[in-house]
GROMACS .gro file of C-alpha atoms in nm:
model
  355
    1MET     CA    1  -0.282   4.947  -4.908
    2SER     CA    2   0.022   5.060  -5.106
    3GLY     CA    3   0.115   5.414  -5.199
    4PHE     CA    4  -0.113   5.602  -4.959
    5VAL     CA    5   0.055   5.932  -4.864
    6GLU     CA    6  -0.044   6.163  -4.583
    7VAL     CA    7   0.115   6.484  -4.457
    8LYS     CA    8  -0.008   6.660  -4.144
    9SER     CA    9   0.077   7.010  -4.022
   10LEU     CA   10   0.384   7.001  -4.247
   11THR     CA   11   0.605   7.307  -4.212
   12LYS     CA   12   0.941   7.375  -4.371
   13VAL     CA   13   1.143   7.683  -4.277
   14PHE     CA   14   1.482   7.731  -4.443
   15PRO     CA   15   1.780   7.871  -4.248
   16ASN     CA   16   1.730   8.214  -4.409
   17GLY     CA   17   1.382   8.230  -4.254
   18THR     CA   18   1.185   8.150  -4.572
   19ARG     CA   19   0.869   7.955  -4.482
   20ALA     CA   20   0.841   7.729  -4.786
   21LEU     CA   21   0.563   7.510  -4.641
   22ASP     CA   22   0.310   7.646  -4.395
   23SER     CA   23   0.122   7.383  -4.187
   24LEU     CA   24   0.014   7.176  -4.489
   25ASN     CA   25  -0.237   6.892  -4.461
   26LEU     CA   26  -0.279   6.660  -4.758
   27SER     CA   27  -0.381   6.300  -4.832
   28ILE     CA   28  -0.302   6.125  -5.162
   29GLU     CA   29  -0.484   5.799  -5.230
   30GLN     CA   30  -0.341   5.468  -5.348
   31GLY     CA   31  -0.295   5.460  -5.726
   32GLU     CA   32  -0.373   5.829  -5.771
   33PHE     CA   33  -0.200   6.055  -6.022
   34PHE     CA   34  -0.168   6.374  -5.820
   35ALA     CA   35  -0.030   6.707  -5.949
   36LEU     CA   36   0.120   6.996  -5.752
   37LEU     CA   37   0.082   7.319  -5.945
   38GLY     CA   38   0.168   7.679  -5.872
   39PRO     CA   39   0.398   7.971  -5.957
   40SER     CA   40   0.771   7.967  -5.886
   41GLY     CA   41   0.843   7.984  -5.513
   42CYS     CA   42   0.503   7.850  -5.406
   43GLY     CA   43   0.656   7.546  -5.229
   44LYS     CA   44   0.553   7.265  -5.465
   45THR     CA   45   0.905   7.129  -5.523
   46THR     CA   46   0.989   7.164  -5.153
   47LEU     CA   47   0.680   6.958  -5.069
   48LEU     CA   48   0.782   6.688  -5.318
   49ARG     CA   49   1.140   6.679  -5.189
   50THR     CA   50   1.017   6.663  -4.829
   51ILE     CA   51   0.790   6.368  -4.907
   52GLY     CA   52   1.092   6.206  -5.075
   53GLY     CA   53   1.317   6.271  -4.775
   54LEU     CA   54   1.554   6.505  -4.961
   55GLU     CA   55   1.446   6.791  -4.732
   56GLN     CA   56   1.397   6.761  -4.357
   57THR     CA   57   1.073   6.886  -4.203
   58THR     CA   58   1.069   7.168  -3.953
   59GLU     CA   59   0.736   7.061  -3.805
   60GLY     CA   60   0.466   6.804  -3.879
   61PHE     CA   61   0.494   6.451  -4.011
   62ILE     CA   62   0.478   6.242  -4.329
   63SER     CA   63   0.341   5.890  -4.357
   64ILE     CA   64   0.352   5.645  -4.649
   65ASP     CA   65   0.122   5.344  -4.624
   66ASN     CA   66   0.034   5.447  -4.266
   67THR     CA   67   0.400   5.430  -4.161
   68ASP     CA   68   0.564   5.745  -4.023
   69VAL     CA   69   0.859   5.822  -4.252
   70THR     CA   70   0.927   6.177  -4.135
   71PHE     CA   71   1.284   6.095  -4.036
   72VAL     CA   72   1.339   5.788  -4.256
   73GLU     CA   73   1.621   5.807  -4.511
   74PRO     CA   74   1.511   5.848  -4.879
   75GLY     CA   75   1.652   5.506  -4.974
   76ASP     CA   76   1.432   5.336  -4.714
   77ARG     CA   77   1.101   5.492  -4.822
   78ASN     CA   78   1.044   5.264  -5.126
   79ILE     CA   79   1.000   5.560  -5.359
   80ALA     CA   80   1.147   5.652  -5.697
   81MET     CA   81   1.215   6.004  -5.820
   82VAL     CA   82   1.249   6.142  -6.172
   83PHE     CA   83   1.401   6.489  -6.195
   84GLN     CA   84   1.390   6.767  -6.453
   85ASP     CA   85   1.747   6.695  -6.568
   86TYR     CA   86   1.695   6.313  -6.557
   87ALA     CA   87   2.022   6.275  -6.355
   88LEU     CA   88   2.160   5.999  -6.577
   89TYR     CA   89   2.520   5.890  -6.525
   90PRO     CA   90   2.707   6.000  -6.841
   91HIS     CA   91   2.976   5.729  -6.818
   92MET     CA   92   2.722   5.445  -6.791
   93SER     CA   93   2.523   5.281  -7.070
   94VAL     CA   94   2.143   5.297  -7.072
   95GLU     CA   95   2.132   4.943  -6.934
   96GLU     CA   96   2.373   5.031  -6.654
   97ASN     CA   97   2.177   5.347  -6.569
   98ILE     CA   98   1.853   5.152  -6.536
   99GLY     CA   99   2.014   4.882  -6.324
  100TYR     CA  100   2.229   5.099  -6.099
  101PRO     CA  101   1.973   5.153  -5.818
  102LEU     CA  102   1.914   4.776  -5.813
  103LYS     CA  103   2.287   4.712  -5.792
  104VAL     CA  104   2.316   4.952  -5.497
  105ARG     CA  105   2.037   4.761  -5.324
  106LYS     CA  106   2.231   4.439  -5.386
  107ILE     CA  107   1.955   4.279  -5.594
  108GLU     CA  108   2.093   3.956  -5.739
  109LYS     CA  109   2.208   3.978  -6.100
  110SER     CA  110   1.945   3.747  -6.257
  111LEU     CA  111   1.658   3.942  -6.099
  112ARG     CA  112   1.829   4.268  -6.189
  113THR     CA  113   1.856   4.162  -6.554
  114GLU     CA  114   1.489   4.062  -6.559
  115ARG     CA  115   1.372   4.396  -6.415
  116ILE     CA  116   1.591   4.595  -6.653
  117LYS     CA  117   1.447   4.405  -6.951
  118THR     CA  118   1.088   4.447  -6.829
  119ALA     CA  119   1.133   4.823  -6.783
  120ALA     CA  120   1.310   4.864  -7.117
  121ASP     CA  121   1.040   4.667  -7.299
  122ALA     CA  122   0.763   4.873  -7.134
  123LEU     CA  123   0.928   5.198  -7.243
  124GLN     CA  124   1.035   5.069  -7.586
  125ILE     CA  125   1.404   5.148  -7.543
  126GLN     CA  126   1.540   4.794  -7.599
  127ASN     CA  127   1.754   4.913  -7.893
  128LEU     CA  128   1.927   5.181  -7.683
  129MET     CA  129   2.068   4.962  -7.408
  130GLU     CA  130   2.435   4.989  -7.511
  131ARG     CA  131   2.433   5.363  -7.577
  132LYS     CA  132   2.548   5.640  -7.342
  133PRO     CA  133   2.311   5.926  -7.245
  134SER     CA  134   2.499   6.165  -7.477
  135GLN     CA  135   2.413   5.940  -7.772
  136ILE     CA  136   2.034   5.954  -7.730
  137SER     CA  137   1.771   6.229  -7.759
  138GLY     CA  138   1.604   6.421  -7.477
  139GLY     CA  139   1.285   6.220  -7.515
  140GLN     CA  140   1.480   5.895  -7.498
  141GLN     CA  141   1.669   6.017  -7.190
  142GLN     CA  142   1.336   6.089  -7.027
  143ARG     CA  143   1.225   5.732  -7.096
  144VAL     CA  144   1.548   5.594  -6.952
  145ALA     CA  145   1.495   5.797  -6.633
  146VAL     CA  146   1.141   5.660  -6.600
  147ALA     CA  147   1.264   5.306  -6.675
  148ARG     CA  148   1.522   5.338  -6.398
  149ALA     CA  149   1.250   5.447  -6.156
  150MET     CA  150   1.015   5.172  -6.278
  151ALA     CA  151   1.277   4.897  -6.230
  152THR     CA  152   1.296   4.966  -5.855
  153ARG     CA  153   0.928   4.862  -5.816
  154PRO     CA  154   0.842   5.149  -5.579
  155ASN     CA  155   0.515   5.220  -5.399
  156LEU     CA  156   0.540   5.585  -5.496
  157TYR     CA  157   0.671   5.785  -5.794
  158LEU     CA  158   0.781   6.146  -5.743
  159PHE     CA  159   0.816   6.343  -6.069
  160ASP     CA  160   0.977   6.690  -6.052
  161GLU     CA  161   0.911   6.873  -6.383
  162PRO     CA  162   1.012   6.561  -6.581
  163LEU     CA  163   0.893   6.694  -6.919
  164SER     CA  164   1.011   7.055  -6.906
  165ASN     CA  165   1.329   6.991  -7.109
  166LEU     CA  166   1.138   6.846  -7.404
  167ASP     CA  167   1.013   7.037  -7.707
  168ALA     CA  168   0.638   7.089  -7.751
  169ARG     CA  169   0.569   6.782  -7.966
  170LEU     CA  170   0.778   6.546  -7.753
  171ARG     CA  171   0.613   6.685  -7.439
  172LEU     CA  172   0.271   6.598  -7.570
  173GLU     CA  173   0.382   6.245  -7.663
  174ALA     CA  174   0.557   6.197  -7.327
  175ARG     CA  175   0.249   6.323  -7.144
  176THR     CA  176   0.029   6.062  -7.311
  177PHE     CA  177   0.288   5.795  -7.243
  178LEU     CA  178   0.322   5.887  -6.873
  179LYS     CA  179  -0.054   5.878  -6.819
  180GLN     CA  180  -0.085   5.539  -6.988
  181LEU     CA  181   0.212   5.394  -6.800
  182GLN     CA  182   0.082   5.514  -6.464
  183ARG     CA  183  -0.258   5.359  -6.537
  184GLU     CA  184  -0.100   5.027  -6.629
  185LEU     CA  185   0.130   5.016  -6.325
  186GLY     CA  186  -0.125   5.153  -6.079
  187VAL     CA  187   0.153   5.319  -5.875
  188THR     CA  188   0.072   5.635  -5.681
  189THR     CA  189   0.236   5.926  -5.862
  190ILE     CA  190   0.299   6.284  -5.751
  191LEU     CA  191   0.391   6.530  -6.027
  192VAL     CA  192   0.532   6.879  -5.974
  193THR     CA  193   0.476   7.107  -6.270
  194HIS     CA  194   0.439   7.475  -6.354
  195ASP     CA  195   0.249   7.381  -6.671
  196GLN     CA  196  -0.124   7.394  -6.600
  197SER     CA  197  -0.217   7.213  -6.924
  198GLU     CA  198   0.009   6.927  -6.813
  199ALA     CA  199  -0.155   6.911  -6.470
  200LEU     CA  200  -0.509   6.933  -6.611
  201ALA     CA  201  -0.435   6.657  -6.866
  202LEU     CA  202  -0.259   6.412  -6.634
  203ALA     CA  203  -0.396   6.446  -6.285
  204ASP     CA  204  -0.681   6.260  -6.116
  205ARG     CA  205  -0.662   6.530  -5.851
  206MET     CA  206  -0.442   6.834  -5.809
  207ALA     CA  207  -0.351   7.112  -5.570
  208VAL     CA  208  -0.270   7.472  -5.654
  209MET     CA  209  -0.021   7.623  -5.410
  210GLU     CA  210   0.071   7.979  -5.316
  211LEU     CA  211   0.324   8.089  -5.055
  212GLY     CA  212   0.350   7.746  -4.896
  213LYS     CA  213  -0.024   7.690  -4.867
  214ILE     CA  214  -0.276   7.492  -5.072
  215ARG     CA  215  -0.527   7.734  -5.220
  216GLN     CA  216  -0.751   7.469  -5.378
  217LEU     CA  217  -0.763   7.090  -5.388
  218GLY     CA  218  -0.978   6.887  -5.627
  219SER     CA  219  -1.022   6.738  -5.972
  220PRO     CA  220  -0.907   6.917  -6.290
  221VAL     CA  221  -1.273   6.963  -6.388
  222GLU     CA  222  -1.344   7.144  -6.060
  223PHE     CA  223  -1.042   7.370  -6.110
  224PHE     CA  224  -1.145   7.469  -6.460
  225HIS     CA  225  -1.516   7.520  -6.402
  226ARG     CA  226  -1.525   7.641  -6.039
  227PRO     CA  227  -1.199   7.798  -5.920
  228ALA     CA  228  -1.242   7.844  -5.543
  229ASN     CA  229  -1.084   8.189  -5.526
  230LEU     CA  230  -0.948   8.470  -5.740
  231PHE     CA  231  -0.590   8.344  -5.721
  232VAL     CA  232  -0.683   8.007  -5.873
  233ALA     CA  233  -0.924   8.169  -6.120
  234ALA     CA  234  -0.645   8.391  -6.252
  235PHE     CA  235  -0.389   8.108  -6.255
  236ILE     CA  236  -0.585   7.828  -6.428
  237GLY     CA  237  -0.680   7.848  -6.796
  238SER     CA  238  -0.490   7.864  -7.126
  239THR     CA  239  -0.656   8.201  -7.191
  240PRO     CA  240  -0.699   8.439  -6.894
  241MET     CA  241  -1.041   8.438  -6.729
  242ASN     CA  242  -1.237   8.763  -6.745
  243LEU     CA  243  -1.228   8.897  -6.387
  244LEU     CA  244  -1.429   9.218  -6.378
  245ASN     CA  245  -1.488   9.436  -6.072
  246GLY     CA  246  -1.850   9.524  -6.003
  247LYS     CA  247  -2.123   9.589  -5.749
  248VAL     CA  248  -2.462   9.425  -5.695
  249ARG     CA  249  -2.744   9.666  -5.778
  250ASP     CA  250  -3.112   9.583  -5.818
  251GLY     CA  251  -3.039   9.212  -5.834
  252LYS     CA  252  -2.781   9.246  -6.111
  253VAL     CA  253  -2.406   9.301  -6.132
  254GLN     CA  254  -2.311   9.654  -6.233
  255ILE     CA  255  -1.975   9.653  -6.417
  256GLY     CA  256  -1.894  10.003  -6.535
  257SER     CA  257  -2.195  10.108  -6.741
  258THR     CA  258  -2.301   9.749  -6.809
  259GLN     CA  259  -2.551   9.545  -6.610
  260ILE     CA  260  -2.509   9.166  -6.617
  261GLY     CA  261  -2.736   8.906  -6.461
  262VAL     CA  262  -2.613   8.731  -6.147
  263PRO     CA  263  -2.467   8.388  -6.244
  264THR     CA  264  -2.714   8.104  -6.196
  265SER     CA  265  -2.472   7.923  -5.960
  266VAL     CA  266  -2.492   8.203  -5.700
  267LYS     CA  267  -2.748   8.125  -5.431
  268SER     CA  268  -2.754   8.464  -5.259
  269VAL     CA  269  -2.573   8.795  -5.280
  270ALA     CA  270  -2.629   9.118  -5.086
  271GLU     CA  271  -2.744   9.444  -5.242
  272GLY     CA  272  -2.447   9.678  -5.274
  273GLN     CA  273  -2.191   9.400  -5.229
  274GLU     CA  274  -1.855   9.454  -5.402
  275VAL     CA  275  -1.793   9.154  -5.627
  276VAL     CA  276  -1.575   9.025  -5.909
  277PHE     CA  277  -1.759   8.876  -6.208
  278GLY     CA  278  -1.565   8.587  -6.360
  279VAL     CA  279  -1.621   8.405  -6.687
  280ARG     CA  280  -1.381   8.225  -6.921
  281PRO     CA  281  -1.354   8.367  -7.276
  282GLU     CA  282  -1.453   8.021  -7.405
  283TYR     CA  283  -1.798   8.082  -7.250
  284VAL     CA  284  -1.843   8.433  -7.395
  285GLN     CA  285  -2.001   8.449  -7.741
  286VAL     CA  286  -1.969   8.720  -8.003
  287ALA     CA  287  -2.300   8.881  -8.107
  288SER     CA  288  -2.412   9.184  -8.304
  289ALA     CA  289  -2.393   9.520  -8.129
  290GLN     CA  290  -2.666   9.603  -7.877
  291SER     CA  291  -2.755   9.233  -7.825
  292GLY     CA  292  -2.704   9.276  -7.453
  293GLY     CA  293  -2.403   9.179  -7.247
  294PHE     CA  294  -2.088   9.384  -7.300
  295THR     CA  295  -2.078   9.617  -7.600
  296GLY     CA  296  -1.756   9.769  -7.726
  297VAL     CA  297  -1.502   9.811  -8.004
  298VAL     CA  298  -1.287   9.515  -8.112
  299LYS     CA  299  -0.929   9.600  -8.014
  300VAL     CA  300  -0.738   9.275  -8.059
  301LEU     CA  301  -0.790   8.945  -8.245
  302GLU     CA  302  -0.570   8.647  -8.153
  303ASN     CA  303  -0.572   8.343  -8.380
  304LEU     CA  304  -0.583   8.027  -8.164
  305GLY     CA  305  -0.627   7.786  -8.454
  306THR     CA  306  -0.986   7.661  -8.440
  307HIS     CA  307  -1.111   7.989  -8.296
  308TYR     CA  308  -1.019   8.351  -8.228
  309LEU     CA  309  -0.979   8.527  -7.894
  310VAL     CA  310  -1.164   8.857  -7.930
  311SER     CA  311  -1.085   9.149  -7.697
  312ILE     CA  312  -1.316   9.451  -7.686
  313ASP     CA  313  -1.293   9.786  -7.511
  314CYS     CA  314  -1.618   9.833  -7.321
  315ASN     CA  315  -1.593  10.193  -7.196
  316GLY     CA  316  -1.242  10.141  -7.067
  317ILE     CA  317  -1.295   9.780  -6.949
  318LEU     CA  318  -1.127   9.502  -7.149
  319VAL     CA  319  -1.352   9.200  -7.201
  320ARG     CA  320  -1.258   8.882  -7.390
  321GLY     CA  321  -1.469   8.629  -7.577
  322THR     CA  322  -1.424   8.376  -7.857
  323ALA     CA  323  -1.542   8.340  -8.215
  324PRO     CA  324  -1.511   8.036  -8.447
  325ASP     CA  325  -1.248   8.054  -8.719
  326GLY     CA  326  -1.404   8.226  -9.019
  327GLU     CA  327  -1.665   8.409  -8.809
  328GLU     CA  328  -1.433   8.649  -8.629
  329PRO     CA  329  -1.525   9.022  -8.630
  330LYS     CA  330  -1.293   9.281  -8.778
  331PRO     CA  331  -1.081   9.507  -8.554
  332GLY     CA  332  -1.249   9.843  -8.505
  333THR     CA  333  -1.606   9.711  -8.537
  334THR     CA  334  -1.856   9.743  -8.252
  335ILE     CA  335  -1.989   9.412  -8.120
  336SER     CA  336  -2.143   9.262  -7.809
  337LEU     CA  337  -1.998   8.980  -7.597
  338LEU     CA  338  -2.255   8.762  -7.423
  339PRO     CA  339  -2.142   8.560  -7.117
  340ASP     CA  340  -2.314   8.225  -7.055
  341PRO     CA  341  -2.490   8.276  -6.717
  342LYS     CA  342  -2.455   7.905  -6.640
  343ARG     CA  343  -2.076   7.925  -6.679
  344ALA     CA  344  -2.018   8.261  -6.511
  345LEU     CA  345  -1.896   8.290  -6.151
  346LEU     CA  346  -1.907   8.554  -5.881
  347TYR     CA  347  -1.639   8.622  -5.621
  348ASP     CA  348  -1.649   8.836  -5.309
  349ALA     CA  349  -1.417   9.130  -5.379
  350GLY     CA  350  -1.295   9.146  -5.017
  351SER     CA  351  -1.207   8.784  -4.944
  352GLY     CA  352  -1.157   8.676  -5.306
  353ASN     CA  353  -1.359   8.361  -5.238
  354LEU     CA  354  -1.619   8.211  -5.470
  355LEU     CA  355  -1.978   8.298  -5.382
   0.00000   0.00000   0.00000
């Protein structure tokens, strides 16, 4: 097995007392594309750097391929890292940048030349080999950084926000390229990102972190359709999920003056229980007034291209739904928003956990 990563009871406390990682347990399978996602300061980069050996653990241990590497130097872990700033040597050519780690490892020149060519061909940068980093674009620099990592033939790639310096179009192209390359190479890859769309698009599995802890672990589909708690529900999604405070009354959820059916996924809920009703705007349809659901006045329309995000004021409660382009209601009109009961979720208001 190659590229299997395991961390157990991993804790990292910085000298100023900040607990960046708090007794983390995590296993990443061979060949997996795994994403670490979360807000700034959640510990995702610290976890990546600790796996890479750039940060020392306070407690716990790290193993790669069932070998304890907790106190092994970064250069002896058979990993490759790609950073946000690419860390290319400005005085070296592209070819020299790609080959430098191999030179340091004293790989013989003929093998070094072969690996450089293979990496350059794979990333389609053969025509850039004589140029310096200052003479190529950001997207090309990103490819050089990946080629350098690829040439070392590691068991594990560690990517720390590698696409964040690219513009929107290049980011999308680089994202597709990274996914395809990782599939072809079959090398275990851990990506740190603050961009949820990037994590959802690339990852086989992902973890959302908060304050040094993993709040949910699973596939992108699980994160989107069944966030495990209110933190993840509020964090994941290109448009904010409707999270509406309510109480269970007579087998329904009372939200202000509106009664909504209990979501079909909820097995049992207690009468009088304080809850939070959650549903993504994508699963809330616009209907004529008094069609049931939430009824209110259209306050804001946001054009999202193929559809509109519609926000209504339902007796002081803001509720969002979507309407196809060309079928959007006019601001000031009274409409109803109907949540799909099969897509709605219910959270316990006290613990914040999914019911």
